[in-house]
Coordinates of C-alpha atoms in Angstrom, one line a residue:
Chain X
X186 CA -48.0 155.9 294.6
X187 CA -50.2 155.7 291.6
X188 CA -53.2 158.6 292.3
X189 CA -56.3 159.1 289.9
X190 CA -58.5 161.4 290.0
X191 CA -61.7 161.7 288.2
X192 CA -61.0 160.8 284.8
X193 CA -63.0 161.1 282.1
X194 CA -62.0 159.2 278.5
X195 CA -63.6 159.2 275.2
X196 CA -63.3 157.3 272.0
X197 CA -65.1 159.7 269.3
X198 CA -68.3 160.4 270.9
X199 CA -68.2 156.9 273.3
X200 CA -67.6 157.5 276.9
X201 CA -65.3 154.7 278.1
X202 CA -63.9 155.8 281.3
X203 CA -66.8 157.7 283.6
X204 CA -65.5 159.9 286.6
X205 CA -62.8 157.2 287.6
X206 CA -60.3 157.6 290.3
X207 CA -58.6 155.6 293.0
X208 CA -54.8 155.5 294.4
X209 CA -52.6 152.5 294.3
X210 CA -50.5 153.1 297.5
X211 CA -46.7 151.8 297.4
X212 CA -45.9 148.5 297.7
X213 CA -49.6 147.5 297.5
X214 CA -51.3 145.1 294.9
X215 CA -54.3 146.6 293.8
X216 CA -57.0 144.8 291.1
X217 CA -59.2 145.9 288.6
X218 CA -61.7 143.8 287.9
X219 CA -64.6 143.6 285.2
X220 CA -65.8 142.1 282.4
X221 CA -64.4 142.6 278.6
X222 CA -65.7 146.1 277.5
X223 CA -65.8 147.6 281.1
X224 CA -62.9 150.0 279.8
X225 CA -59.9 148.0 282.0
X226 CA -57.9 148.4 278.8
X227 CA -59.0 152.0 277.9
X228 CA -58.1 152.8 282.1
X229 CA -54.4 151.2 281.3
X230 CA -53.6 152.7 277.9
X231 CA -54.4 156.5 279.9
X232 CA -52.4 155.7 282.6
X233 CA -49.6 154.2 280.2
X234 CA -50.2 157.7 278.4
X235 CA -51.3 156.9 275.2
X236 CA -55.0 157.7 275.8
X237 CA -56.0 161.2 277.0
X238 CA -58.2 162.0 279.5
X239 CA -60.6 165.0 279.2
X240 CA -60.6 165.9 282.8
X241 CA -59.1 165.4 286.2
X242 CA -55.3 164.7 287.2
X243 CA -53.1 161.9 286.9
X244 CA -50.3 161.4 289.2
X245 CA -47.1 159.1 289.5
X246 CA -45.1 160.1 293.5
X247 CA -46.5 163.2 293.1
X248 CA -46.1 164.3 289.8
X249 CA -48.2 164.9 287.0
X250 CA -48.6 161.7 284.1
X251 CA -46.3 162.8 281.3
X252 CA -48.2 164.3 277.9
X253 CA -46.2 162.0 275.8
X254 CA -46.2 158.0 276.5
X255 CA -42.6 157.6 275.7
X256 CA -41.8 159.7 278.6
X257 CA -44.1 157.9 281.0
X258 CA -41.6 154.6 281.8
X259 CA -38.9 157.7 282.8
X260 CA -41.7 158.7 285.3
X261 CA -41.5 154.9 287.1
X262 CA -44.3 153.1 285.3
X263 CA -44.0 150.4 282.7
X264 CA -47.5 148.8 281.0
X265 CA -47.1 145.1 280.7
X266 CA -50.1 145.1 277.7
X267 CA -53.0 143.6 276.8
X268 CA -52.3 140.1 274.3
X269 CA -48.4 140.8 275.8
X270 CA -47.8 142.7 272.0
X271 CA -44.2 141.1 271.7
X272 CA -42.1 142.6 269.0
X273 CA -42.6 139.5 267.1
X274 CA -39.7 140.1 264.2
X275 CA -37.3 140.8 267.3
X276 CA -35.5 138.2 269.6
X277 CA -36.4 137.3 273.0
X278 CA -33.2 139.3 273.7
X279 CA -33.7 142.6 271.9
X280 CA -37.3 142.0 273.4
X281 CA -35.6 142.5 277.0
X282 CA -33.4 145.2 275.6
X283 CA -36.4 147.3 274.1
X284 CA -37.8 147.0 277.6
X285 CA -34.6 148.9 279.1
X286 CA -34.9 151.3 275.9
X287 CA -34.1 154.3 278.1
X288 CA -31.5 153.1 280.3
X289 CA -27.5 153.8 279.6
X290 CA -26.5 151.9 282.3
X291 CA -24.8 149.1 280.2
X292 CA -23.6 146.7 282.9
X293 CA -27.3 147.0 284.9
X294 CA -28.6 146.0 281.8
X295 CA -26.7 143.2 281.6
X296 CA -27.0 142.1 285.1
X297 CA -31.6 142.6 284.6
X298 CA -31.3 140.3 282.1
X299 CA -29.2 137.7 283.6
X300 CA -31.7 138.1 286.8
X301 CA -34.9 137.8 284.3
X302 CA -33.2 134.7 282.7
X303 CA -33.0 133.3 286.4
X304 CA -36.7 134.4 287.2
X305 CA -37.7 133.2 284.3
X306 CA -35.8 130.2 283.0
X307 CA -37.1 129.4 279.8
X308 CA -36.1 132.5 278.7
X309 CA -32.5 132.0 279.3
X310 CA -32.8 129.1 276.9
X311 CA -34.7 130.8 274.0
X312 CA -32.6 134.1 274.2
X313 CA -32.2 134.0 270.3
X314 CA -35.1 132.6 269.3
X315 CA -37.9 135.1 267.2
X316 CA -40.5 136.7 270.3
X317 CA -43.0 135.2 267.8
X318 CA -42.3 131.7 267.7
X319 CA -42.6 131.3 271.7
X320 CA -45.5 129.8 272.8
X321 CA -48.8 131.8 274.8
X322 CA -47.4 131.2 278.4
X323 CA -43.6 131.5 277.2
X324 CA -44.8 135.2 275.5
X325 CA -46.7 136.4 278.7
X326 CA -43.4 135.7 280.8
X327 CA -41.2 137.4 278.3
X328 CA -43.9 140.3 278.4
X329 CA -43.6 140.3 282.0
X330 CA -40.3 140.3 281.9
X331 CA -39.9 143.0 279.2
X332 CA -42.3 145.3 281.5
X333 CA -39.1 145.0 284.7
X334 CA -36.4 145.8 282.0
X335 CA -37.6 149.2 282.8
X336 CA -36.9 149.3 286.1
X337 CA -40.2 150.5 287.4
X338 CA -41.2 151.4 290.7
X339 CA -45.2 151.1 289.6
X340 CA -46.4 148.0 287.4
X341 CA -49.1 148.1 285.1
X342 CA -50.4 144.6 283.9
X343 CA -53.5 144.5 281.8
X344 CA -54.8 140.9 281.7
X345 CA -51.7 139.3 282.1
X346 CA -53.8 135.8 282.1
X347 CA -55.7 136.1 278.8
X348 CA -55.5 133.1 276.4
X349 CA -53.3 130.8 279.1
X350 CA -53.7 127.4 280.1
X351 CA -55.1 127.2 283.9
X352 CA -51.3 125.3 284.7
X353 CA -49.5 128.9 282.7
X354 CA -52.2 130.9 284.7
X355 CA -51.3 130.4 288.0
X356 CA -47.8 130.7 287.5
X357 CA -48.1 133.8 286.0
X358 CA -50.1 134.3 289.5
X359 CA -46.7 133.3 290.9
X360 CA -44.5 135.5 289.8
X361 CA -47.1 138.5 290.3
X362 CA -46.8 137.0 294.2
X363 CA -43.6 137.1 294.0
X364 CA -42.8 140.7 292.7
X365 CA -45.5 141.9 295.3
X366 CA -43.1 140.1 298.2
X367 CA -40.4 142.3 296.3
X368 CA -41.9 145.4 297.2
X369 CA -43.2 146.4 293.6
X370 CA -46.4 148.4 293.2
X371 CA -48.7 146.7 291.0
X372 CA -51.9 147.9 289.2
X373 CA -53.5 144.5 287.7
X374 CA -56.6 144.7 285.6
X375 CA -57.9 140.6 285.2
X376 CA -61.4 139.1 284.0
X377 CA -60.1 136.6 286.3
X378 CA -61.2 137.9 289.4
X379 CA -60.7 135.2 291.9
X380 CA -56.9 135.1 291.1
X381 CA -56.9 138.6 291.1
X382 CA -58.9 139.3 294.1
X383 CA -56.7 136.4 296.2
X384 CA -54.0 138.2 295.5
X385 CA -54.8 141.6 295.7
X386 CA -54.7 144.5 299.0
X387 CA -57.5 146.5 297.8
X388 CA -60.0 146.2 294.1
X389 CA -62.2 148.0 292.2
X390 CA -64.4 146.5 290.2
X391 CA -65.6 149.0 286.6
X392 CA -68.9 148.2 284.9
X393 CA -69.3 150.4 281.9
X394 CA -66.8 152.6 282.7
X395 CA -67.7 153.3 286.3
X396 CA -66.3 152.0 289.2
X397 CA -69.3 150.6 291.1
X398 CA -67.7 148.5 293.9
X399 CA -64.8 148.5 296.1
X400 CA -63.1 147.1 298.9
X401 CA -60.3 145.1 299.9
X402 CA -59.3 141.8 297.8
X403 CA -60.7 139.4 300.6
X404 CA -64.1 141.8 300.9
X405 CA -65.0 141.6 297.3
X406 CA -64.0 138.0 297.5
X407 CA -67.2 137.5 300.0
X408 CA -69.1 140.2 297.9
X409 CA -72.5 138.6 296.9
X410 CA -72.6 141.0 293.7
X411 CA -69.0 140.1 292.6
X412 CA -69.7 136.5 293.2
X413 CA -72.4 136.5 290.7
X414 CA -71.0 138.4 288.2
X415 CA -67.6 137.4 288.2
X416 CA -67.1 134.7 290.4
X417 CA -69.6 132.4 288.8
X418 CA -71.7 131.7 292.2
X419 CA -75.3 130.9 291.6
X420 CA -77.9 133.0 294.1
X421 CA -79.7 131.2 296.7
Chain B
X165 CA -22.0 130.9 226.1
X166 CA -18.9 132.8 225.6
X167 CA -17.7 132.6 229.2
X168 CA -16.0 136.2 229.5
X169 CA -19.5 137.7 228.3
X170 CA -21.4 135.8 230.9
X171 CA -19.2 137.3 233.8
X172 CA -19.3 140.7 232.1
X173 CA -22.9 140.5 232.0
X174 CA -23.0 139.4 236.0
X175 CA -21.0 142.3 236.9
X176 CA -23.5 144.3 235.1
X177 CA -26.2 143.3 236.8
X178 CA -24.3 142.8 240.1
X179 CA -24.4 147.0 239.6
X180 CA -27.5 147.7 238.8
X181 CA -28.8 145.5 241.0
X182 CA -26.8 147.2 243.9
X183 CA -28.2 150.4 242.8
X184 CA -31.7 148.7 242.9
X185 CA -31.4 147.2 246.1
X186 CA -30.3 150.7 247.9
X187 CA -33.1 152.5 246.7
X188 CA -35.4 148.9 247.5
X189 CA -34.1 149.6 251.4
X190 CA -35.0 153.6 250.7
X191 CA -38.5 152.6 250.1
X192 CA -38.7 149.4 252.4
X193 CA -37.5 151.1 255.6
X194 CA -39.8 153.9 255.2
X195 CA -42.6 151.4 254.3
X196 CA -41.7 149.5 257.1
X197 CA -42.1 152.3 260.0
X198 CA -45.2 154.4 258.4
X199 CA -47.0 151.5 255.9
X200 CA -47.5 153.1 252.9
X201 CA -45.0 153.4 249.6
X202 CA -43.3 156.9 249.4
X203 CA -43.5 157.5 246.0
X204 CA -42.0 161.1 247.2
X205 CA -38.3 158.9 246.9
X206 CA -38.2 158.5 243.3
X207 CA -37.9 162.8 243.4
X208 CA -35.0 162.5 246.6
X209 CA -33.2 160.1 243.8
X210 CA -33.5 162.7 240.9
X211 CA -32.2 165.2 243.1
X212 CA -29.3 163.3 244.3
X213 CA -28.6 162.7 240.7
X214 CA -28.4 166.7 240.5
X215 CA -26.4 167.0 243.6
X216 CA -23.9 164.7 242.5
X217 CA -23.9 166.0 239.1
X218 CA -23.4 169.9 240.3
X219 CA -20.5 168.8 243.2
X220 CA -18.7 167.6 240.5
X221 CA -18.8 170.1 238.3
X222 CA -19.7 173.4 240.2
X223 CA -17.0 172.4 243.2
X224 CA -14.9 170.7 241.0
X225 CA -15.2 167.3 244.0
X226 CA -14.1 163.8 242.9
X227 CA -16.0 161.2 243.0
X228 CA -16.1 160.0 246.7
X229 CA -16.7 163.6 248.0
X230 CA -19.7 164.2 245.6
X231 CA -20.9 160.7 246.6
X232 CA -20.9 161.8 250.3
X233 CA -22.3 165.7 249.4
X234 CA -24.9 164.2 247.7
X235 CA -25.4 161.3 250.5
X236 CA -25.1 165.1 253.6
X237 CA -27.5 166.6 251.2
X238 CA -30.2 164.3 250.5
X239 CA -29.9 162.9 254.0
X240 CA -31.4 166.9 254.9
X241 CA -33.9 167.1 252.0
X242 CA -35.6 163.2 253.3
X243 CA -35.8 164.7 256.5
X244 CA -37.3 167.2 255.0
X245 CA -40.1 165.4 253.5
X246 CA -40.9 163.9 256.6
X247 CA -41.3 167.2 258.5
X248 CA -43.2 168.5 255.6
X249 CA -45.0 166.4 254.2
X250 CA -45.9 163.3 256.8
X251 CA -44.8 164.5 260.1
X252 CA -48.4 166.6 260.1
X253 CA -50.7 163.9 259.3
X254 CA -48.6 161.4 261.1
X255 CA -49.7 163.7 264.3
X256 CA -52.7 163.3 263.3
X257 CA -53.0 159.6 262.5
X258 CA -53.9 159.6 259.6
X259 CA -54.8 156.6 257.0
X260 CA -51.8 155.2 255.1
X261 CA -54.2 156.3 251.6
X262 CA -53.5 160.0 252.9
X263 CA -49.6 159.6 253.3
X264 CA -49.7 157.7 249.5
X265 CA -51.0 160.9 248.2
X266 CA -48.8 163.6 250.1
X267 CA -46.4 161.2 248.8
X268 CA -47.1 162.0 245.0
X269 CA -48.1 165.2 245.6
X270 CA -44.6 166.1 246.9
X271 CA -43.0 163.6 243.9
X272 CA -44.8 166.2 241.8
X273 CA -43.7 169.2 243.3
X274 CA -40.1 168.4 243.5
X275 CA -39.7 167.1 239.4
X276 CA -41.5 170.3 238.7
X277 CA -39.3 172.4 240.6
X278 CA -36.6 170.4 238.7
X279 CA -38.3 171.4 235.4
X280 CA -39.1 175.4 236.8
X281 CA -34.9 175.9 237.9
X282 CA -32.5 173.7 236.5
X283 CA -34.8 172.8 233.0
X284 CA -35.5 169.5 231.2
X285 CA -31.9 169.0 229.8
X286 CA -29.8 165.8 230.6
X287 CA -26.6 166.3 232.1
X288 CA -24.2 163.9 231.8
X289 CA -21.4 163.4 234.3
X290 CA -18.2 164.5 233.9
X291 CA -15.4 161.6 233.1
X292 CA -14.6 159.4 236.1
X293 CA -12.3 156.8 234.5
X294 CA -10.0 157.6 232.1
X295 CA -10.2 154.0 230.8
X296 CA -13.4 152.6 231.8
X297 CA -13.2 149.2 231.2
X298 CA -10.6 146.6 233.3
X299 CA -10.1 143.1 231.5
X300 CA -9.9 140.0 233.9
X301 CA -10.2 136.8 232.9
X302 CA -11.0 138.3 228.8
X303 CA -13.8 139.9 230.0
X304 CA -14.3 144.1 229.8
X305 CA -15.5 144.8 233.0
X306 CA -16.6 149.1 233.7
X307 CA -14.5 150.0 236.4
X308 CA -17.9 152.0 237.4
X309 CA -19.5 148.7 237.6
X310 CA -17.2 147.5 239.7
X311 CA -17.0 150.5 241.8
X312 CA -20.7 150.9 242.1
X313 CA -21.1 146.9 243.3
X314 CA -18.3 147.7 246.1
X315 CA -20.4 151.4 247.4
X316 CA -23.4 149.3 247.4
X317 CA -21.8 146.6 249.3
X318 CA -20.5 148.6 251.8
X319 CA -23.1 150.9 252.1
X320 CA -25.5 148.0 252.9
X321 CA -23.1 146.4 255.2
X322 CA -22.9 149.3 257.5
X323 CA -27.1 149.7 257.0
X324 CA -27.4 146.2 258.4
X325 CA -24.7 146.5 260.9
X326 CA -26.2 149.3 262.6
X327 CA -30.3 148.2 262.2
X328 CA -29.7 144.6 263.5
X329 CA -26.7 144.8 266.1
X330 CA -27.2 149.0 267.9
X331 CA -29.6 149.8 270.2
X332 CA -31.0 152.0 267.7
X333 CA -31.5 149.7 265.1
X334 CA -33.1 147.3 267.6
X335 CA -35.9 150.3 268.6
X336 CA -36.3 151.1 265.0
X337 CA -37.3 147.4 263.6
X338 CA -39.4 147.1 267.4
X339 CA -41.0 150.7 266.2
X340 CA -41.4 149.5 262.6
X341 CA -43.3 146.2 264.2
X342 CA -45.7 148.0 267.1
X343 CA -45.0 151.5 267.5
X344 CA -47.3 152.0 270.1
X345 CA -45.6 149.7 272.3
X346 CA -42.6 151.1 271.1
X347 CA -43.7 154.3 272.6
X348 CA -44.4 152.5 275.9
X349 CA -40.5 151.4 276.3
X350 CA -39.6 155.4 276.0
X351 CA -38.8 155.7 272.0
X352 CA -39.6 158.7 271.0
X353 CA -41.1 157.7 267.8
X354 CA -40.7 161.5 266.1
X355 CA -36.9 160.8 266.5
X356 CA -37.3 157.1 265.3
X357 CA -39.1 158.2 261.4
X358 CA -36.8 161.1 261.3
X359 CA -33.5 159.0 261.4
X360 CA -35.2 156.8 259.3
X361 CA -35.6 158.8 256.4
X362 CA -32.3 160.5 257.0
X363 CA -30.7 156.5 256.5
X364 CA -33.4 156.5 252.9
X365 CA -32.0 160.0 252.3
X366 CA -28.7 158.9 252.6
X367 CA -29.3 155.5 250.0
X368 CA -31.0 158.3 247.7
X369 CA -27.8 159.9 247.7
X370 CA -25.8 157.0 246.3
X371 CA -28.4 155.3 244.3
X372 CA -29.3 158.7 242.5
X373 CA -25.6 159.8 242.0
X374 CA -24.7 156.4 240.7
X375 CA -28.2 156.6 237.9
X376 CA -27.0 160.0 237.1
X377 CA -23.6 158.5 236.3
X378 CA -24.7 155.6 234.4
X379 CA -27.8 157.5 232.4
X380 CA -27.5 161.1 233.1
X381 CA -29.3 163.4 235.6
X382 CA -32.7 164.2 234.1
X383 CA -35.9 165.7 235.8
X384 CA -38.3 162.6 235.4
X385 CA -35.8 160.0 236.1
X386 CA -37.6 159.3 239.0
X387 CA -39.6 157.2 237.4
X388 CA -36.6 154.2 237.7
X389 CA -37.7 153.8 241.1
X390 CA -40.5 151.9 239.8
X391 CA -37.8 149.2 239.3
X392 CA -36.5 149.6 243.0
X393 CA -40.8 149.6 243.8
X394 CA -40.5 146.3 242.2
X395 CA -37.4 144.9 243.7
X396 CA -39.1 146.1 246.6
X397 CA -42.1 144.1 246.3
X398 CA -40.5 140.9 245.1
X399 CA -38.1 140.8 248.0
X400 CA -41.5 141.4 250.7
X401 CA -42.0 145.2 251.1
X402 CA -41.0 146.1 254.5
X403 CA -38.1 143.1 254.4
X404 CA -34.3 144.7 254.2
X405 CA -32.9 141.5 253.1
X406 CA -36.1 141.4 251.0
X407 CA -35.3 144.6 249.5
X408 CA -31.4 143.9 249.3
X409 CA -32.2 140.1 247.1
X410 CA -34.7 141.6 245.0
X411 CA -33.1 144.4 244.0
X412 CA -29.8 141.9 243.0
X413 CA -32.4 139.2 241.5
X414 CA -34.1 142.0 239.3
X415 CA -30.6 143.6 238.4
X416 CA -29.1 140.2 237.1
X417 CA -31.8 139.4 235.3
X418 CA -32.2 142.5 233.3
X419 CA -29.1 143.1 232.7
X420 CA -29.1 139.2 231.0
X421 CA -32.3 139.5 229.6
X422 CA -30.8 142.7 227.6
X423 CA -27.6 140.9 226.8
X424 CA -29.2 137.5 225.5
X425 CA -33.3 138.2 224.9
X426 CA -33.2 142.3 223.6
X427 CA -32.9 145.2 225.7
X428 CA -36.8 145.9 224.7
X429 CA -37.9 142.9 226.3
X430 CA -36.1 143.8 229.5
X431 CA -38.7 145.6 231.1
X432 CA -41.2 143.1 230.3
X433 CA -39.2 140.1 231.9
X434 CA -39.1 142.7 235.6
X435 CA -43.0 142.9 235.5
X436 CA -43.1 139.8 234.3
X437 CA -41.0 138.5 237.1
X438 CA -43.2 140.5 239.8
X439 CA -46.6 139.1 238.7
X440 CA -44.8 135.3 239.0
X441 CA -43.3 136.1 242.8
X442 CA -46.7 138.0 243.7
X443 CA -48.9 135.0 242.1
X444 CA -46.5 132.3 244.1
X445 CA -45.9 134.4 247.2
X446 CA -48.1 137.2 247.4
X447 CA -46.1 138.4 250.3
X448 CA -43.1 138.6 248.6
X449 CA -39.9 136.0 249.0
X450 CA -38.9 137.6 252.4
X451 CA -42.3 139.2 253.5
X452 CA -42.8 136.8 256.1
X453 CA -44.5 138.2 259.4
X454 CA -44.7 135.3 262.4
X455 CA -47.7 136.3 263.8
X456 CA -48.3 136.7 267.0
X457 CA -49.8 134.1 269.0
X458 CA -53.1 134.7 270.9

């Protein structure tokens, strides 16, 4: 259970994140949806620990957000990021290895990777090959796939479809289905918010930093306001 | 071409090149990690010049043990540096320009302090050889030459052993790449920088010990690391292998440029050399980044 309570985040003098807060319950999917600049990014990077919040509480099963962000992933909560940000000069296989960074558990290890090479096949057959030199959709799964190395009980995916063809999209929308049938907690900020909203319990949509709209996945999905803005419907 | 010149001439340069390319991986992994050139590691390599100098002498300690004192010791004071000088603005993420001039700020303080205590003698090493030359194949090779090539080696073996193939090295070239992601998959970056300037610290101490032998320990011979700066740069700054090449391709050549050319010209052909790789490939011959796909 991911819990957020009135956040406040600046850059400088900028207010990016205005009085934000919302839960994401166990083995829920919940989305964030909003249009580039609306501070999805800015939301992730606090949560992940690397931005600080000038107010309110952050909260992972109870327990207060970590100061430091290396510390954070200990807590149960790994940030799949923005533009995946692969180690490029690293393999796809020290790319799954950084992922379980914090883990001594040699023979677990062992056995995530073999199960990430089955969920994700291509990278079974590119294990040695430079993080770099894989293509957009290959990067996103490895990304993805880096993220579980962790172990978490709470994912973080910011945009996970940015930059993918519409045939890569949706089976990145797969495998977010399918980690949600596996029980995983998932926090999902998208610009693409029917995919998002489809799959999601329960949304929020931010506008400037503020949430302004929320509901479940299928009730924003009906939303006249969200179908304008994001859902390209024309008003009658 | 006399042949047994030519090969004493390669082992020449095989040394000082090996000498070149530690101190190139000094600068390279502490480039790679923060970005900026630590121009603070030409003072470490004085210093270990002075360590291994006085564990010889003051201890009495052969060669291996002053090699590893000096290695203990500058290990420490690289640390140091890092505490001191760059852990502060690191914290508060500061511009590389800012680390570049605590850099030669501290490069100043430390040849001074050299200058203030020990003075502006040079101190030569005590004898290490007895003979100093071995003749194979008619050639007069220095037995230090030959024992500085098979440090270097060994040295850089175990360097590359332990950054490509632990799970440490792994976290330090994915920290040296993005280290806010780094962050993300728990490294504590703080522990990360420190170990890498204990590994630099560690080169100093061989590379500096090894200069001191060869040329005496002196307090401005920090300014040779402008030849590791350049082996640095030809090989890609940031690149080990980049760092390890260049510093054997500049060795070599000097060394025949002073055997063949003059030994005044020698200087000229390293610049020389690092305006032609820089013109051809500005980013070096191993400073190749595969960028990241959008």
């Amino acid at each position: 259970m991911l819990k957020v309570n009135d956040i406040n985040v600046f850059y400088g003098r900028i207010q990016a994140l205005r009085d934000v807060s919302f839960e994401v319950p166990d083995n829920k999917t919940v989305s964030l949806v909003g249009a580039n600049g609306a501070g999805k990014s800015t939301l992730m990077m606090t949560l992940a620990g690397v931005l600080k919040s000038k107010t309110g509480s952050i909260e992972i099963n109870g327990e207060a957000l970590a100061k430091d962000a290396n510390h954070v992933l200990g807590q149960g909560m790994a940030l799949v990021p923005e533009r995946r940000r692969l180690y490029a000069n690293l393999t796809v296989y020290e790319n799954l290895l950084m992922g379980a960074h914090l883990r001594k558990d040699k023979d677990g290890i062992r056995s995530d990777i073999k199960k990430m090479e089955e969920m994700f096949p291509i990278l079974g057959e590119r294990k040695k090959q430079y993080a770099g030199t894989l293509s957009g959709g290959e990067q996103q799964m490895l990304a993805i796939a880096r993220g579980l190395m962790g172990r978490p009980k709470i994912l973080l995916m910011d945009e996970p479809s940015l930059g993918l063809a519409p045939i890569v999209i949706q089976q990145v929308f797969d495998i977010i289905g399918e980690l949600k049938k596996q029980g995983m907690t998932i926090l999902l900020a998208e610009q693409n918010a029917f995919k998002a909203l489809e799959i999601s319990d329960y949304a929020f949509v931010l506008e400037t930093g503020k949430i302004t709209l929320q509901g479940t996945g299928k009730e924003l999905l009906q939303d006249e306001r969200v179908q304008q803005a994001y859902l390209g419907v024309k008003a009658k | 071409m006399e042949l047994s010149l030519l090969f004493q001439t390669l082992i020449t340069g095989l040394a000082i090149g090996g000498i070149y390319s530690l101190m190139a991986v000094g600068y390279s992994l502490v480039f790679s990690i923060l970005n900026f050139s630590n121009f603070a590691y030409g003072g470490v390599i004085m210093l270990a010049s002075f360590a291994g100098y006085y564990a010889m002498t003051l201890l009495g300690a052969n060669v291996f043990v002053a090699l590893i004192i000096s290695m203990a010791a500058m290990a420490v004071v690289s640390l140091a540096t890092e505490r001191v000088a760059y852990s502060p603005l690191r914290k508060r993420n500061a511009p590389p320009m800012f680390f570049m001039i605590s850099a030669m700020g501290l490069s100043i303080f430390i040849e001074n302090l050299v200058y203030a205590t020990i003075g502006a003698h040079f101190y030569a090493y005590p004898i290490i050889f007895e003979e100093t030359t071995i003749n194979i194949f008619g050639a007069a090779l220095g037995k230090m030459d030959l024992f500085a090539i098979v440090f270097s080696i060994i040295a850089i073996a175990i360097m590359n052993y332990f950054i490509n193939k632990t799970r440490t090295g792994i976290a330090i070239r994915a920290a040296s790449y993005d280290s806010t992601v780094a962050t993300l998959n728990g490294v504590n970056l703080s522990v990360v920088i420190g170990l890498v300037f204990v590994i630099a610290g560690a080169f100093a101490g061989i590379s500096g010990m090894f200069l001191g032998i060869k040329y005496m320990a002196y307090p401005n011979m920090g300014w040779i690391t402008n030849k590791a700066y350049i082996a640095a740069v030809i090989g890609g700054l940031g690149s080990l292998p980049g760092a390890i090449y260049g510093g054997v391709i500049l060795g070599i050549v000097e060394a025949f440029v002073s055997v063949y050319i003059t030994s005044t010209y020698r200087d000229v052909f390293s610049f020389a050399i690092l305006i032609i790789i820089l013109l051809i490939r500005p980013a070096g011959l191993f400073g190749k980044y595969l960028e990241e796909k959008v």
